[in-house]
Tab-separated table of C-alpha atoms and ligand atoms in Angstrom:
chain	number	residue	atom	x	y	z
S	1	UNK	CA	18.476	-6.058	0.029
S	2	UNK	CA	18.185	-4.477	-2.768
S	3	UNK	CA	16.652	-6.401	-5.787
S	4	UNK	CA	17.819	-5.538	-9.572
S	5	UNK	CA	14.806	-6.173	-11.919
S	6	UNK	CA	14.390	-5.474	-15.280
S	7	UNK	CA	11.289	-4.524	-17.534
S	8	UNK	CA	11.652	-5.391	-21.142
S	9	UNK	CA	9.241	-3.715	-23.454
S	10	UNK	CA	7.352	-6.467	-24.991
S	11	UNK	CA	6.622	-5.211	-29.285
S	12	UNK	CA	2.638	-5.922	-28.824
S	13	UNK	CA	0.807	-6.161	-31.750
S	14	UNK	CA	-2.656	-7.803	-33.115
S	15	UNK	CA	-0.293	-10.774	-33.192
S	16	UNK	CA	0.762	-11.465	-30.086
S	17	UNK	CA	4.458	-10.646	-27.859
S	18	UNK	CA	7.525	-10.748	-28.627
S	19	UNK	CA	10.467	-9.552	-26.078
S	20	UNK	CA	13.949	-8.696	-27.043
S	21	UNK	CA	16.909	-8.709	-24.531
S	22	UNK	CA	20.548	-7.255	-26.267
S	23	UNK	CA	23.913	-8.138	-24.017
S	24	UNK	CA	25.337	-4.980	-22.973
S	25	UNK	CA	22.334	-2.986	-23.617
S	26	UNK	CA	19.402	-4.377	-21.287
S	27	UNK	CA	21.394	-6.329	-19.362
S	28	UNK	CA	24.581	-5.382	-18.027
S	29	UNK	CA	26.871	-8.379	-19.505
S	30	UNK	CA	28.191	-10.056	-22.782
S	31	UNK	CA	26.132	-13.309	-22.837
S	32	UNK	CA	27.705	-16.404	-23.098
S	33	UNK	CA	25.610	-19.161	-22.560
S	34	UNK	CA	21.941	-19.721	-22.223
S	35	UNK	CA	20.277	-22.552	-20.986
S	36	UNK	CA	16.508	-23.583	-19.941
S	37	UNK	CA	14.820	-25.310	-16.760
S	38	UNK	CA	11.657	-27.075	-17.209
S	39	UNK	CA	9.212	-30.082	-16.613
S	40	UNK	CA	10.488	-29.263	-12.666
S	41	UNK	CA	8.249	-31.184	-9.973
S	42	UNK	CA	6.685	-29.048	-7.807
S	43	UNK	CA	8.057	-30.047	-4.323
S	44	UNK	CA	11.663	-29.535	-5.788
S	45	UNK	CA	14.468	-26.664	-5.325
S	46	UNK	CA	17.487	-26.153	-7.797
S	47	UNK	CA	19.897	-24.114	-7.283
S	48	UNK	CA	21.887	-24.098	-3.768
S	49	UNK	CA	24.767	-22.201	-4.975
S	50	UNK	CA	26.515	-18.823	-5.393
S	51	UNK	CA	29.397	-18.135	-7.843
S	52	UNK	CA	32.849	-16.995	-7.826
S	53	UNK	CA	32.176	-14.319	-11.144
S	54	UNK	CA	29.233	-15.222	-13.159
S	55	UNK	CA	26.490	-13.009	-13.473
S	56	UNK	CA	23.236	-13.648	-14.447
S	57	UNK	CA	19.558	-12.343	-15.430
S	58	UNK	CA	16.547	-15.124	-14.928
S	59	UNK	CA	13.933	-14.717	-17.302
S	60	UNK	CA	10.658	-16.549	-16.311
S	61	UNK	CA	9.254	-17.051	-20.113
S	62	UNK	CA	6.092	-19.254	-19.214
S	63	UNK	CA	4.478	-20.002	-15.938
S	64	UNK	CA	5.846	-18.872	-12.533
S	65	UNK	CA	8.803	-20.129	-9.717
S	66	UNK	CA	10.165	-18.485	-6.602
S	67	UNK	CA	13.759	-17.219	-6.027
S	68	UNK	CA	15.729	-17.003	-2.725
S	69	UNK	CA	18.138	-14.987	-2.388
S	70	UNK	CA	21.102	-14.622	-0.141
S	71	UNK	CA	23.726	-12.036	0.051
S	72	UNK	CA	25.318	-12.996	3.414
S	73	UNK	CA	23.782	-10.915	5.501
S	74	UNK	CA	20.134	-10.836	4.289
S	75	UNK	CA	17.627	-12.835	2.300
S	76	UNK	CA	14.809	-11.963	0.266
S	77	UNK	CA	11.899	-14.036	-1.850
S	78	UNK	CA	11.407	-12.764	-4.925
S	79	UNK	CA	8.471	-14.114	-7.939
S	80	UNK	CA	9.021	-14.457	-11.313
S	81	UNK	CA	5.630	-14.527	-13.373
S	82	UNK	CA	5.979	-12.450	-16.518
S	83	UNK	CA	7.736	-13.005	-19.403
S	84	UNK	CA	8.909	-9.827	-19.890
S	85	UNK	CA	10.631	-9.289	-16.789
S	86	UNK	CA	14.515	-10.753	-15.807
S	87	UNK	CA	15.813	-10.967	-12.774
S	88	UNK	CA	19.687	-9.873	-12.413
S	89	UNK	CA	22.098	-11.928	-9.931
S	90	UNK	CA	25.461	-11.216	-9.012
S	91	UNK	CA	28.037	-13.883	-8.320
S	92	UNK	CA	27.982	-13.295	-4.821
S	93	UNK	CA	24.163	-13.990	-4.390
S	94	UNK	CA	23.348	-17.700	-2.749
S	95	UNK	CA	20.096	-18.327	-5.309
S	96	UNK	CA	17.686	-21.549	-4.679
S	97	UNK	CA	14.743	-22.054	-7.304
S	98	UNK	CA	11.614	-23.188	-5.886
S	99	UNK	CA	7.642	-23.118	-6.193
S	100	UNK	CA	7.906	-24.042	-9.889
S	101	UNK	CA	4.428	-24.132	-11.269
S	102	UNK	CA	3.939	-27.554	-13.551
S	103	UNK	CA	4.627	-24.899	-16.956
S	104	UNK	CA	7.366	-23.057	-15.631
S	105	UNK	CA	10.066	-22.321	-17.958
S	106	UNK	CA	12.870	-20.477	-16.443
S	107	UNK	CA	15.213	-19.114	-18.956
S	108	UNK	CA	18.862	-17.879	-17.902
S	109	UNK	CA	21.377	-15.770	-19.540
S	110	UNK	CA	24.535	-16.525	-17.920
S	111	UNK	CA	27.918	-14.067	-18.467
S	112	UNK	CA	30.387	-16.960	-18.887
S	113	UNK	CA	30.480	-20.375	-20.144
S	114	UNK	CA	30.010	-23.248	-17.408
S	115	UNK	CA	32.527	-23.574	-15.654
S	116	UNK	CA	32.000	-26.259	-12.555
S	117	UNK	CA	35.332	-24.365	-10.994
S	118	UNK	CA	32.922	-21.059	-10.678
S	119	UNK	CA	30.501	-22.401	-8.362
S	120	UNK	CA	30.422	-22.251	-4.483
S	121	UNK	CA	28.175	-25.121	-3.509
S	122	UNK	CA	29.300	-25.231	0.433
S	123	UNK	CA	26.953	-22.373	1.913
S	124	UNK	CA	29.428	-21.958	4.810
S	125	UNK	CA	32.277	-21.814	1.903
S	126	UNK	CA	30.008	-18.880	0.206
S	127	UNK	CA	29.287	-16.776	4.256
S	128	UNK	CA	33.735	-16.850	3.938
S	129	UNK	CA	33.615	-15.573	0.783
S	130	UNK	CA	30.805	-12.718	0.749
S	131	UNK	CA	32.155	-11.741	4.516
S	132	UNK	CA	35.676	-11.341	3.696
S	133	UNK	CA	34.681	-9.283	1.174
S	134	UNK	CA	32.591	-7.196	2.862
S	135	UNK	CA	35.038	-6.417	6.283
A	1	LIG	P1	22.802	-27.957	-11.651
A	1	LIG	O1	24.012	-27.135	-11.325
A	1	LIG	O2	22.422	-29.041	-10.711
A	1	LIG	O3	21.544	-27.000	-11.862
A	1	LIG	P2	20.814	-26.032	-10.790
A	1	LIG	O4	21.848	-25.131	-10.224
A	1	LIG	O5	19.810	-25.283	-11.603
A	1	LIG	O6	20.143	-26.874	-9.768
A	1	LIG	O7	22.982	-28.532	-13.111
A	1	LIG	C1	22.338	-29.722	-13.560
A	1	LIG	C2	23.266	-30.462	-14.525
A	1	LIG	O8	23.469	-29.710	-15.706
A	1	LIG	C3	24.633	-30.709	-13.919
A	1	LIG	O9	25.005	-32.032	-14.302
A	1	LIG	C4	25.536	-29.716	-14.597
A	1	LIG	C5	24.860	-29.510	-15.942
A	1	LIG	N1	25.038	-28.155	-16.494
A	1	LIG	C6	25.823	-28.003	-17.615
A	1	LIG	O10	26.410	-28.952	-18.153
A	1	LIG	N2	25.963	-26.754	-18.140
A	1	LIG	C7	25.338	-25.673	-17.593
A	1	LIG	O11	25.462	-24.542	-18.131
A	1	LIG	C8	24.522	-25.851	-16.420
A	1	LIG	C9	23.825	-24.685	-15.787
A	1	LIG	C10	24.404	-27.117	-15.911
């Protein structure tokens, strides 16, 4: 499977970090929401879900988590430690969080505004959908 990551440059100075992400120009969407997981235990997993069209990039801002990732057909694990890197998901992608260290903070920039109609929650619902696409 092939895994869409993005570097942002951080502008380093004697000051410290600071990371800029534009919609449209690092990341492939207009953003439309942004929201923020943290304080997660560390025997829990979010997530458990693909979508019918959002897209988004996970940005792991402070501490580390784990991403699984589904397309269907194959899975793959993928870390998130550095602040300046995002992770891009399609719609189509089944996506559990998990392996949140105790000062995670795992930003997301989503492409639409939540919309509880978007998701596919029923993995056997999401195997339909990503299959009949893909026959
Ligand atoms: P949930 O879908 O369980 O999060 P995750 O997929 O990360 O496990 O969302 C938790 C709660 O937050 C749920 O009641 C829905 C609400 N929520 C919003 O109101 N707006 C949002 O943009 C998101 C992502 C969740």
């Amino acid at each position: 499977m092939e895994i869409k990551k993005y570097t942002f440059l951080p502008h380093g100075d004697e000051r410290g970090q600071l990371v800029v992400v534009e919609e449209n120009k690092d990341i492939p969407f207009d953003v439309k929401r942004v929201y923020y997981i943290y304080d997660t235990l560390a025997d829990v997993t979010r997530g458990f879900h693909a979508h019918k069209c959002l897209e988004q990039v996970l940005i792991c801002v402070h501490g580390s988590c784990k991403i699984h990732l589904d397309n269907g057909f194959e899975t793959e694990e993928v870390l998130l430690d550095k602040p300046y890197e995002g992770l891009y998901i399609s719609n189509d992608m089944w996506r559990e969080m998990y392996d949140f260290s105790s000062d995670a903070v795992l930003l997301v920039l989503a492409s639409q505004y939540y919309d509880e109609a978007d998701y596919i929650r029923n993995y056997d619902e999401f195997l339909k959908f990503v299959r009949s696409k893909n026959s």
